[in-house]
Short mmCIF file of C-alpha atoms in Angstrom, two decimals:
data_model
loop_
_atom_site.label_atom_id
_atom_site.label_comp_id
_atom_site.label_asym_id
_atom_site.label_seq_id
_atom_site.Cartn_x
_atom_site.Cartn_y
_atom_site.Cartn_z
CA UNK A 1 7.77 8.30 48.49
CA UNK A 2 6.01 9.06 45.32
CA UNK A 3 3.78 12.35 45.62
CA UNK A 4 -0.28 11.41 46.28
CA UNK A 5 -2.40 13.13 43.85
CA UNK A 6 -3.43 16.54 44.84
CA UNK A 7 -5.79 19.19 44.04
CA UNK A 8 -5.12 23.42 43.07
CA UNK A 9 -7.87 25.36 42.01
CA UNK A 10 -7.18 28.81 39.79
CA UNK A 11 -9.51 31.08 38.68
CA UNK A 12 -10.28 30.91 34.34
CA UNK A 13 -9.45 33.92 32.61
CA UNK A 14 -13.36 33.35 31.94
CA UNK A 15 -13.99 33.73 35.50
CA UNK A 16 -15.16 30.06 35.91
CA UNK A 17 -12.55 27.54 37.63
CA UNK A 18 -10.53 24.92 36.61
CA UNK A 19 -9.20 21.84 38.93
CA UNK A 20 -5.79 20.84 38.69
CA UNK A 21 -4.54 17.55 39.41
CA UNK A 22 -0.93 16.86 40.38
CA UNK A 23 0.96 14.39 38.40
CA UNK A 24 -0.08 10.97 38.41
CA UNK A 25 2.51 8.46 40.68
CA UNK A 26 5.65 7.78 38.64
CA UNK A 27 4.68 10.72 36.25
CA UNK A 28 8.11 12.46 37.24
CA UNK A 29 10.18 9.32 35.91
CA UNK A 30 8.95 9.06 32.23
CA UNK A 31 10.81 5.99 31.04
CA UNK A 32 9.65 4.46 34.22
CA UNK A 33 12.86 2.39 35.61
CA UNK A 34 15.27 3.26 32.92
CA UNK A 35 14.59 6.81 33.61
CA UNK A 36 17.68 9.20 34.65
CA UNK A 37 18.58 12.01 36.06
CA UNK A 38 20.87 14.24 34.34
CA UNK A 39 20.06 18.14 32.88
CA UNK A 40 23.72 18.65 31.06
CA UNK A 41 24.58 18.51 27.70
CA UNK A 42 24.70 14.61 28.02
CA UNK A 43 21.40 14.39 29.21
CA UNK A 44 20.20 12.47 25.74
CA UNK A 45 23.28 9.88 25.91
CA UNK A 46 23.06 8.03 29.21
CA UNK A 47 22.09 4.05 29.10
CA UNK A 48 18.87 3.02 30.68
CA UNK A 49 19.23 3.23 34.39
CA UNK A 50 18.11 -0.50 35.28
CA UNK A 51 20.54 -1.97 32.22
CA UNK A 52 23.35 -3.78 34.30
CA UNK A 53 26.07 -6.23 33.84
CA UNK A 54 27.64 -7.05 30.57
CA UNK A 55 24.57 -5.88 29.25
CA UNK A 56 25.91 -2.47 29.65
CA UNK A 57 28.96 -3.38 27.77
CA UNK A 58 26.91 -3.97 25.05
CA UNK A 59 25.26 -0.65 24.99
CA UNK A 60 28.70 0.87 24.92
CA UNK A 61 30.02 -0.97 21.83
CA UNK A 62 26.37 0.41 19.96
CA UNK A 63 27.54 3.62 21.14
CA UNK A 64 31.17 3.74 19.59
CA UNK A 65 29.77 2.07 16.36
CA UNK A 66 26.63 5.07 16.34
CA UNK A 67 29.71 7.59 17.06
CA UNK A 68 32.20 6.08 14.54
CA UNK A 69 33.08 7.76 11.29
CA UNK A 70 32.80 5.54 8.29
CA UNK A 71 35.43 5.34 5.31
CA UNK A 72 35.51 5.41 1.46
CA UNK A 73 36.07 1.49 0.63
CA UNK A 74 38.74 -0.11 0.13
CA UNK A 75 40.47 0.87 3.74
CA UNK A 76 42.80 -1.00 6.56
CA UNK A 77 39.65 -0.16 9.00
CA UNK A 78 38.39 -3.53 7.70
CA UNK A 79 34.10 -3.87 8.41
CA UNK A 80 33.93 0.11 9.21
CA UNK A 81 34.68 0.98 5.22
CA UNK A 82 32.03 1.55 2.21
CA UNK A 83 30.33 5.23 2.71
CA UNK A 84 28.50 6.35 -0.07
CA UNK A 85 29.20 6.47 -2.71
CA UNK A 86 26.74 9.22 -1.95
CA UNK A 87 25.61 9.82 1.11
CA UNK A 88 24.57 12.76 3.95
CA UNK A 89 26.64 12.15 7.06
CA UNK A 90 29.71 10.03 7.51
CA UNK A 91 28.24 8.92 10.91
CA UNK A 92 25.41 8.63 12.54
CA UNK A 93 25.95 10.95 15.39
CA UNK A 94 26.71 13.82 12.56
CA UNK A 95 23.18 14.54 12.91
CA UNK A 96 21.80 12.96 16.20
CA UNK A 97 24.83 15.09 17.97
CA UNK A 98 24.77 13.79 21.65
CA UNK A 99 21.79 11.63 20.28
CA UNK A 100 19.44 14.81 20.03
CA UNK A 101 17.62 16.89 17.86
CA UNK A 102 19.19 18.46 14.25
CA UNK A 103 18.42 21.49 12.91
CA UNK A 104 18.11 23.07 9.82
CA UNK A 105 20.71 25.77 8.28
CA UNK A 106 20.14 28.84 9.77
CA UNK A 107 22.95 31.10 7.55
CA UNK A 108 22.70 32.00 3.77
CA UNK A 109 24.08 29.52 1.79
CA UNK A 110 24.30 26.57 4.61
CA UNK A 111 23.80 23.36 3.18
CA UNK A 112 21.82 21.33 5.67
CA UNK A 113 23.46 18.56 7.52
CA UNK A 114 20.92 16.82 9.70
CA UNK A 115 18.06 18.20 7.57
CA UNK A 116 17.52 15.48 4.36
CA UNK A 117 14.82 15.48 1.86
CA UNK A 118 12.81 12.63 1.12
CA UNK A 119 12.25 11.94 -2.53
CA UNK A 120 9.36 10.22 -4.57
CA UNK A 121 7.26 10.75 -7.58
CA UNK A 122 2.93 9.76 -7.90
CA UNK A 123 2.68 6.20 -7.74
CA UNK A 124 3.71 3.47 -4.87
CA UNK A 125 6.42 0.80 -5.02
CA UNK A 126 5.95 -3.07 -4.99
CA UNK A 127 4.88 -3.23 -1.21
CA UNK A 128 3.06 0.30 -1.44
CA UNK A 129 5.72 2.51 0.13
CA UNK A 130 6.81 5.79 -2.02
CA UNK A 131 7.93 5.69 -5.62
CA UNK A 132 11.19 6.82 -6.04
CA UNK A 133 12.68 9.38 -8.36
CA UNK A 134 13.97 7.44 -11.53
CA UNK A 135 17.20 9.60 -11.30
CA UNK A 136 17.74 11.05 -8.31
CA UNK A 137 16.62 7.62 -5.96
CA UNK A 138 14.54 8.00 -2.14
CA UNK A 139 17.04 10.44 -0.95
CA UNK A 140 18.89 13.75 -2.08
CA UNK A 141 22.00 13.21 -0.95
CA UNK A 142 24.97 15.85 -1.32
CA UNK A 143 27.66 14.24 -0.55
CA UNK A 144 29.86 11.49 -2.59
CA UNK A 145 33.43 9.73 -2.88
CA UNK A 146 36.04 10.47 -4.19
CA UNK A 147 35.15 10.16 -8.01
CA UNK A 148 31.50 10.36 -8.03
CA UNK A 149 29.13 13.43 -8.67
CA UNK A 150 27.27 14.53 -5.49
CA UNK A 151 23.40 14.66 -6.32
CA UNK A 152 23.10 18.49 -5.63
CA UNK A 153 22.26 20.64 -2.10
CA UNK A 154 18.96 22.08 -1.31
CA UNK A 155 19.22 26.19 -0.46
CA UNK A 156 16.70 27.28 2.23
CA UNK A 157 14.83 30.26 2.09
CA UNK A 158 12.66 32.08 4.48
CA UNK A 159 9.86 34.52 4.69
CA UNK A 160 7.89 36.17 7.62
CA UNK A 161 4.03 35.14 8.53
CA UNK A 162 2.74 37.94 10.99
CA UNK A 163 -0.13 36.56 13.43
CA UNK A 164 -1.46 37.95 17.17
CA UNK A 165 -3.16 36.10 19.96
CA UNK A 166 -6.02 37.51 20.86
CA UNK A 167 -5.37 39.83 23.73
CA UNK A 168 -3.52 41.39 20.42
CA UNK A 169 -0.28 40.05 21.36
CA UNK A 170 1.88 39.98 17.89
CA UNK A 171 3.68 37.39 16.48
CA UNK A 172 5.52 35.84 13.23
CA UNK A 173 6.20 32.87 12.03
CA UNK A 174 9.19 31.55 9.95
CA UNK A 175 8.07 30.17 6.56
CA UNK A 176 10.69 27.90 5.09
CA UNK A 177 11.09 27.81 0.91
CA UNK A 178 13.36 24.89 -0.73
CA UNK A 179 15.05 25.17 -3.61
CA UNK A 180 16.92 22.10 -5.74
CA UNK A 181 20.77 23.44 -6.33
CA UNK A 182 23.32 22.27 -8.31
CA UNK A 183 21.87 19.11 -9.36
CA UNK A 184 24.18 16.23 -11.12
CA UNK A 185 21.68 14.52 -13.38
CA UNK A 186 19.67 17.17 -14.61
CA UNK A 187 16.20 18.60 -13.70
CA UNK A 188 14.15 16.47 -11.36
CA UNK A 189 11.18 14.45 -12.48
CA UNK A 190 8.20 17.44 -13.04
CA UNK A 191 6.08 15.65 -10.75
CA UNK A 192 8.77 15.03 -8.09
CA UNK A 193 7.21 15.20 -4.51
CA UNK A 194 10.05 15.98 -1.10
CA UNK A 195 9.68 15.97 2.48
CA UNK A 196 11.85 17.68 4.76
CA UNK A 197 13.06 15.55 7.68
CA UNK A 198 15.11 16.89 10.73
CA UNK A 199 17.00 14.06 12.70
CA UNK A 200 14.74 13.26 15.83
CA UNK A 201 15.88 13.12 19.66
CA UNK A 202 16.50 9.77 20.09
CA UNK A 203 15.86 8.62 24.10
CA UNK A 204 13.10 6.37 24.77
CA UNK A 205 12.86 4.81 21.53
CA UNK A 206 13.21 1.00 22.63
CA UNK A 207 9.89 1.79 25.49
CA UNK A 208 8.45 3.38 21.93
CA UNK A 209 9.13 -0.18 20.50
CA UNK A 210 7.61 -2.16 23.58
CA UNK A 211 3.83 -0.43 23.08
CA UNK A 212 1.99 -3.17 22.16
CA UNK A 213 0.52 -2.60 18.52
CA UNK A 214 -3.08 -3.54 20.13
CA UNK A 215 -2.83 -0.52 22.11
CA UNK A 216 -1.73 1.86 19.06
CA UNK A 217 -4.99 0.05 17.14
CA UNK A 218 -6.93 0.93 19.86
CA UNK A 219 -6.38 4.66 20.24
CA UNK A 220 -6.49 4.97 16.52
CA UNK A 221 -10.11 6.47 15.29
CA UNK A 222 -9.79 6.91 11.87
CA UNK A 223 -12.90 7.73 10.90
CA UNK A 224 -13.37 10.06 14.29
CA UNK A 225 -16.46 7.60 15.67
CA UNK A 226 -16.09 9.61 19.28
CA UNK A 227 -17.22 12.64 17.48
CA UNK A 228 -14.00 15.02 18.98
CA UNK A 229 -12.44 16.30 15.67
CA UNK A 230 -9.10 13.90 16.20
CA UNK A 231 -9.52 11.13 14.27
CA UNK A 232 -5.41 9.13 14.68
CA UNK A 233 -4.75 6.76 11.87
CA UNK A 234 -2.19 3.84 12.30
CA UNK A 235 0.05 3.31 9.10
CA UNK A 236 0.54 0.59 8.23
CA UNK A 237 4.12 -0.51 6.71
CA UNK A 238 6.01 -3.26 5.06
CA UNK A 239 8.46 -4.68 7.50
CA UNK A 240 11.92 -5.44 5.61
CA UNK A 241 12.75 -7.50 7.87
CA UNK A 242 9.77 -9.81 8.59
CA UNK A 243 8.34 -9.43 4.97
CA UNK A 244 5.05 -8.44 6.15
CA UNK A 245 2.71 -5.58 7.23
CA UNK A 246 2.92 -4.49 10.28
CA UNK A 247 2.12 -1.33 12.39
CA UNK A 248 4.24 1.64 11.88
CA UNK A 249 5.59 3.83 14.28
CA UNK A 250 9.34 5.46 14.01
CA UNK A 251 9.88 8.11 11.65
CA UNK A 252 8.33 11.83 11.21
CA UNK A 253 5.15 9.91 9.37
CA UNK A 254 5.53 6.53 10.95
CA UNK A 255 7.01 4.77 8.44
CA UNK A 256 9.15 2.69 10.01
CA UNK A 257 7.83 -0.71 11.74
CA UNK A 258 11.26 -1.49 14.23
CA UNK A 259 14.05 0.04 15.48
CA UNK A 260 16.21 -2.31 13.66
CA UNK A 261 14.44 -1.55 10.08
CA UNK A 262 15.02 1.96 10.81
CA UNK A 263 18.36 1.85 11.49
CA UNK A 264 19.36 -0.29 8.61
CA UNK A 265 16.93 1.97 6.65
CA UNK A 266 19.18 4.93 8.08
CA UNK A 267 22.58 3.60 7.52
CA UNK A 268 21.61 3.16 3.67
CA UNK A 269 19.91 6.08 2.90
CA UNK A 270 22.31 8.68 5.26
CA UNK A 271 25.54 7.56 5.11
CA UNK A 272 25.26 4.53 2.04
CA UNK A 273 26.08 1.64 3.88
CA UNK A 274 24.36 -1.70 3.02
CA UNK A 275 22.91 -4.50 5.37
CA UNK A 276 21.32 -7.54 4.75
CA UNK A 277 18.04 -5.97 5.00
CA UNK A 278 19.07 -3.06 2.50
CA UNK A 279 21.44 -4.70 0.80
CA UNK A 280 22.33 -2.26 -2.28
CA UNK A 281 22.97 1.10 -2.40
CA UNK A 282 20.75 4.43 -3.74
CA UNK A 283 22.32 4.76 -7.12
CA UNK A 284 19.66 5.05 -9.46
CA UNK A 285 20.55 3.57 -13.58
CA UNK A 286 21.50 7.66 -14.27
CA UNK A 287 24.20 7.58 -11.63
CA UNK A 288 26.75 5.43 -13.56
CA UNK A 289 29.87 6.28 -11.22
CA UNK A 290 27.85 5.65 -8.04
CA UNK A 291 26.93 2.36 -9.50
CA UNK A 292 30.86 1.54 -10.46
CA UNK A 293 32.06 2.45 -7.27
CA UNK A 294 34.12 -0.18 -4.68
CA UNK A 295 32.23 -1.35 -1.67
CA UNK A 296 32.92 -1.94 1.74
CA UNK A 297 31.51 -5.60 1.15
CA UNK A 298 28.34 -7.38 0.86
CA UNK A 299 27.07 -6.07 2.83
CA UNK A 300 29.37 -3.59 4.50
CA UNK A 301 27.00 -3.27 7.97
CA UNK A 302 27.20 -7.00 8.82
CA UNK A 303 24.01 -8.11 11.45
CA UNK A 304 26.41 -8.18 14.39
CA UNK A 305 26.69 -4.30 13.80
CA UNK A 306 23.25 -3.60 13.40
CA UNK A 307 22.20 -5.37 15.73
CA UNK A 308 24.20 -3.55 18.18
CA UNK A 309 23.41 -0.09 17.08
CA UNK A 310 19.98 -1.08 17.69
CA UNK A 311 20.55 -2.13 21.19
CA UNK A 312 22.12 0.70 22.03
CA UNK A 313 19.27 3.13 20.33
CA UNK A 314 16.88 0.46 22.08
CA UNK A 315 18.61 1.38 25.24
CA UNK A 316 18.88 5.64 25.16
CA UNK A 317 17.60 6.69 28.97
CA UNK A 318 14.83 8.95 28.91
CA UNK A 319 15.62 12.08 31.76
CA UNK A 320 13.51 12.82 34.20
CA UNK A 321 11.04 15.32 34.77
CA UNK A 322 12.20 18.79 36.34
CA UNK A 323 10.11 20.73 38.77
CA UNK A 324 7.00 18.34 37.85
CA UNK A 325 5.14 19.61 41.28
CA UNK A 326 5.39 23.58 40.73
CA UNK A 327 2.24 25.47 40.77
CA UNK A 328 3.12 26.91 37.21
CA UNK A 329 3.52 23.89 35.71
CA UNK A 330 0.78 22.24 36.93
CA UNK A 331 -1.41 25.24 35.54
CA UNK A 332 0.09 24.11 32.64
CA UNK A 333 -0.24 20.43 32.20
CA UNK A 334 -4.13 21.29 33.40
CA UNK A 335 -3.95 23.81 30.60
CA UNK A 336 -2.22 21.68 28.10
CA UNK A 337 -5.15 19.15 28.74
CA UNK A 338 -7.89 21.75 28.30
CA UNK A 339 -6.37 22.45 25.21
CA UNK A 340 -7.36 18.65 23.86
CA UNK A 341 -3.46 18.76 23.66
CA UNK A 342 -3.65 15.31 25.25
CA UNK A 343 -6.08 13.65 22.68
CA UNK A 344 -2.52 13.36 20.26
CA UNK A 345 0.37 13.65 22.69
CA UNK A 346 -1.21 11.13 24.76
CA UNK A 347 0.29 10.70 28.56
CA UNK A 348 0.91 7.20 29.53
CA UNK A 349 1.72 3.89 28.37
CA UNK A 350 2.14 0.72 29.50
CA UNK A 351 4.75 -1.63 27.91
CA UNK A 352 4.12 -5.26 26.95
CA UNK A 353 6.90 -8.33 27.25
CA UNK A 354 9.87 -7.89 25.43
CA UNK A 355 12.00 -11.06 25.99
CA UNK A 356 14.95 -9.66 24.88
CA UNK A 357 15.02 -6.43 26.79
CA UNK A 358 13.42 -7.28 29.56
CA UNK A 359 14.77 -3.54 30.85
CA UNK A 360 11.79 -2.30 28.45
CA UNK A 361 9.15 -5.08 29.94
CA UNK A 362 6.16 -3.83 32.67
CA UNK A 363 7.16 0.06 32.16
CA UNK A 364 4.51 2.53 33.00
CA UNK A 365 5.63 5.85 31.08
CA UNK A 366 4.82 9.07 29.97
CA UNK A 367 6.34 9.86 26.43
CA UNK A 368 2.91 12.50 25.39
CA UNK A 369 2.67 10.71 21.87
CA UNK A 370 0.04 8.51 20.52
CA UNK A 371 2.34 6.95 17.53
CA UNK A 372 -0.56 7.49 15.26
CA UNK A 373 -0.85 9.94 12.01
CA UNK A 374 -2.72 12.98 12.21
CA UNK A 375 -3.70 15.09 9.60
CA UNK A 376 -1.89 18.71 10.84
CA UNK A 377 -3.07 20.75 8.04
CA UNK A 378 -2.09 22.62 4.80
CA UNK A 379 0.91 24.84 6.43
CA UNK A 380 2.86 21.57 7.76
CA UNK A 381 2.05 19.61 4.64
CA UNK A 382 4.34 18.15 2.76
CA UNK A 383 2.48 16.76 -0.16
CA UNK A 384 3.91 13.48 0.34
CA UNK A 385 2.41 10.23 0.45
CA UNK A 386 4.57 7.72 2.58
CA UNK A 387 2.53 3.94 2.71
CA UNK A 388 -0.92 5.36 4.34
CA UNK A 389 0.11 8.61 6.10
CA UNK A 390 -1.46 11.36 3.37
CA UNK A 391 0.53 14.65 2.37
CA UNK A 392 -0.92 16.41 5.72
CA UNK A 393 0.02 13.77 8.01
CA UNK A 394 2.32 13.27 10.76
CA UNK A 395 2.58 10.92 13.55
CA UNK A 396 2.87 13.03 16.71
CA UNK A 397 5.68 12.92 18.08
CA UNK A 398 7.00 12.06 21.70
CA UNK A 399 7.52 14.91 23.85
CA UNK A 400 9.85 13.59 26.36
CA UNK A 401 13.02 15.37 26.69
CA UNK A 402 11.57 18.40 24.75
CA UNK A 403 12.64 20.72 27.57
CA UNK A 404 16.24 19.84 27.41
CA UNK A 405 16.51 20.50 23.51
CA UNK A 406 18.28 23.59 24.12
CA UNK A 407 20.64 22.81 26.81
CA UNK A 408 21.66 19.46 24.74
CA UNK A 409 21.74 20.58 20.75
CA UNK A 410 22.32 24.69 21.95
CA UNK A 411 19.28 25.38 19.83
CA UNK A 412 15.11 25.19 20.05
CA UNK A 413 13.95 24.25 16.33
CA UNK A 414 10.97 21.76 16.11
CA UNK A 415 8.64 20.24 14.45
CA UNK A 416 9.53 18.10 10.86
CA UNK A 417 11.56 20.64 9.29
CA UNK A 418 12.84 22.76 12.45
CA UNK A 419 10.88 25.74 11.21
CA UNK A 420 9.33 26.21 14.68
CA UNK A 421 12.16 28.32 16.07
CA UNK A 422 10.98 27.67 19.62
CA UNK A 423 8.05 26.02 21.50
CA UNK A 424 5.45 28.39 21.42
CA UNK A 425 6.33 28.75 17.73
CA UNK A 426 5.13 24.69 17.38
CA UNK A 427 1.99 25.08 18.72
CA UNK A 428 1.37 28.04 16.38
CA UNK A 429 1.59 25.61 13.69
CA UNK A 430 -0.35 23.40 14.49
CA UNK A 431 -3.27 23.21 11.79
CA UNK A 432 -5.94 20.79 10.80
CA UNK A 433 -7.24 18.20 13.75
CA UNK A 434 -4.87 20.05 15.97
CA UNK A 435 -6.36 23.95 14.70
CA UNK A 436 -8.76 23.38 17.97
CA UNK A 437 -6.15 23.35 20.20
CA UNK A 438 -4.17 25.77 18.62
CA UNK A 439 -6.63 28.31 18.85
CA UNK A 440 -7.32 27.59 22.37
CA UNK A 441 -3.61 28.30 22.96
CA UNK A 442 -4.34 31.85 21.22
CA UNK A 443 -6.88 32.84 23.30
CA UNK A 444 -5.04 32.06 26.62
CA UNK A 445 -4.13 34.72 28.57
CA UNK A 446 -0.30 35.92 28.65
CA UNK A 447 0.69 34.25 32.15
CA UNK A 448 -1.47 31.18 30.98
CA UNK A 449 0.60 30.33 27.72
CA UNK A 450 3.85 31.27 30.06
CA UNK A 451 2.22 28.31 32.41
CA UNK A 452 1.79 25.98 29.26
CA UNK A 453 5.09 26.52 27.91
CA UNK A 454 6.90 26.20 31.46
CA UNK A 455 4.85 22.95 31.68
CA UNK A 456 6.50 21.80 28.41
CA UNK A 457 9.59 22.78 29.76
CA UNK A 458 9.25 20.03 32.40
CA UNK A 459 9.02 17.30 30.25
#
């Protein structure tokens, strides 16, 4: 029987007192039926709990094909040939290991794996998307065939940025510094604009997909009419796949309009495989061997493979919550809303009719994002336009799952770029519309940002 909502009271470190209200029925399953309930290292790679029948076959041939390492063309592993010619994984689970969060390289001299770097110059393309580079294409990829330069690596370097909270607690934050290496083609375009992008968690993404865009345009507030200092912008895309605009919502700046366009958009730009809807490869004129090389076929991800892949992203169980009803993290969810935390990772959701998945159809969930772009300041910027979202923007991500980062991926980088070297580190971030909240967090008292983070923890 689901827990009726109840009532603490603490004392503020203010002295005044604040109410806190348990969870709200169903709050401890987040992905509402399909939820699970796992907390080991395969927490991220279980199917949706209410999935049955041959449709669970179905999600296991997505998985093998999201697991299986592609081959240099021409190969006996007939449809599975054709990476690159460049490319940055041979796989897709390279970088969503156990379908969870990447990380940047954390040793001198580590190329990054399951960190890439977006690449565009001023301008916009034909459907208003990012311009790419003339010579080095949408994506710096450092890997090739056989026979064909790599484009170069990108070295990461770090420095220290000392802060305290205000009860004088210190702290310091890691400030990441890229630098092009060993590039193929020569020096980059002088205006060239990148954007770090660490491979995402992916559970919950097909309830993601089932928000109704008339619910995403109505939490937007672009030009902040409620007077709070969050304003939420939706970006608007071009959909490959449907040739029109539509409302964006995968990728680190909501970019993407469907789970299918992002997947083909994926197995292009990561690991060089075409599709119908991408259906040639990143090899700009300069890249003459790239351009010569064989293929897998045309294309070499035929729409019975993507289409699969995408159920089986579509159908990634979100875990359940852990300890949802301690007192400590209820202190913290009350804190976490007190913050204004909530106004961008919003709660709860309710998904419309998908008549395809009808798994996905009539969930109430919890994933704590909006889907919307949010300007997060000069620190996190990347000085990247991508369709609408500015150089400061970022759509705020889901939070589900967050707790289990480190028991999953052995590791707790976040945000974009996996500079935030652990949760508290995140929030620290957190500039522009979110500089509110952030400095509420700083002026919390010791055992109240414990009560935050534990809350976090939960998710």
């Amino acid at each position: 029987m689901r827990r009726a909502l109840i009532t603490l009271c603490c004392l503020l470190a203010c002295g005044g007192e604040r109410e806190e209200e348990g969870p709200e029925p169903g709050e401890e399953l987040p992905g509402g039926a399909t939820t699970v309930h796992d907390t080991t290292r395969n927490a991220f790679t279980l199917v949706a709990r209410n999935l049955q029948g041959e449709r669970r076959d179905a999600f296991f041939v997505g998985n093998a094909l999201f697991n299986r390492n592609w081959v240099t063309a021409p190969a006996s592993t007939e449809g599975l040939d054709g990476l690159g010619p460049t490319f940055n994984a041979a796989s897709c689970a390279a970088c969503h290991f156990k379908d969870g969060r990447g990380k940047p390289p954390t040793e001198p001299g580590e190329k990054a794996q399951a960190l890439l770097f977006r690449l565009s110059i001023p301008g916009e393309d034909a459907y208003g998307g990012p311009l790419e580079d003339p010579v080095y294409g949408g994506q710096l990829q450092p890997l090739a065939i056989l026979g064909v330069p790599a484009e170069g690596w990108v070295e990461l370097g770090r420095t220290e940025r000392p802060g305290q909270y205000a009860d004088g607690t210190p702290w310091s934050l890691e400030v990441p510094q890229y630098t092009l290496r060993d590039l193929a083609f020569g020096p980059p375009h002088p205006q060239l604009m990148m954007s770090p992008r660490v491979a995402p968690v992916m559970v919950g993404l097909g309830l993601l997909e089932a928000i109704p865009e008339a619910r995403l345009e109505a939490l937007a507030d672009p030009e902040d009419r409620d007077g709070d200092g969050i304003s939420g912008r939706v970006n608007h895309v071009w959909d490959v796949e449907h040739r029109a605009t539509r409302v964006g919502r995968f990728g680190w700046k909501a970019n993407k309009p469907s789970l299918q366009h992002q997947n083909a958009g994926a197995f292009r730009g990561d690991l060089g495989i075409t599709s119908d809807l991408f259906p040639t490869h990143d090899c700009p004129p300069a890249q003459e061997a790239c351009r010569a090389a064989p293929n897998g076929g045309e294309p070499e991800l035929d729409a019975r493979k993507l289409e699969q892949v995408t159920f089986y992203t579509r159908m990634l169980a979100v875990p359940a919550r852990r300890e949802p009803n301690e007192p400590e993290v209820l202190e913290g969810r009350a804190l976490f809303r007190e913050a204004g935390c909530a106004s961008c990772h919003v709660p709860r959701h309710e998904t419309g009719t998908m008549a395809d998945a009808p798994e996905l159809s009539g969930q109430v969930i919890f994933p704590y994002t909006d889907l919307l772009l949010h300007d997060m300041g000069p620190d996190l910027a990347d000085g990247r336009p991508d369709f609408e979202a500015t150089g400061s923007e970022w759509r705020t991500p889901p939070l589900w799952g967050i707790g289990l980062v480190k028991t999953v991926n052995r590791h707790t980088r976040f945000l974009h770029d996996g500079r935030a070297r652990s949760l508290e580190e995140a929030i620290l971030w957190h500039g522009g519309e979110a500089e509110r909240a952030r400095e509420h967090f700083r002026h919390l008292s010791a055992p109240e940002r414990a009560a935050l983070l534990r809350f976090l923890e939960s998710l």
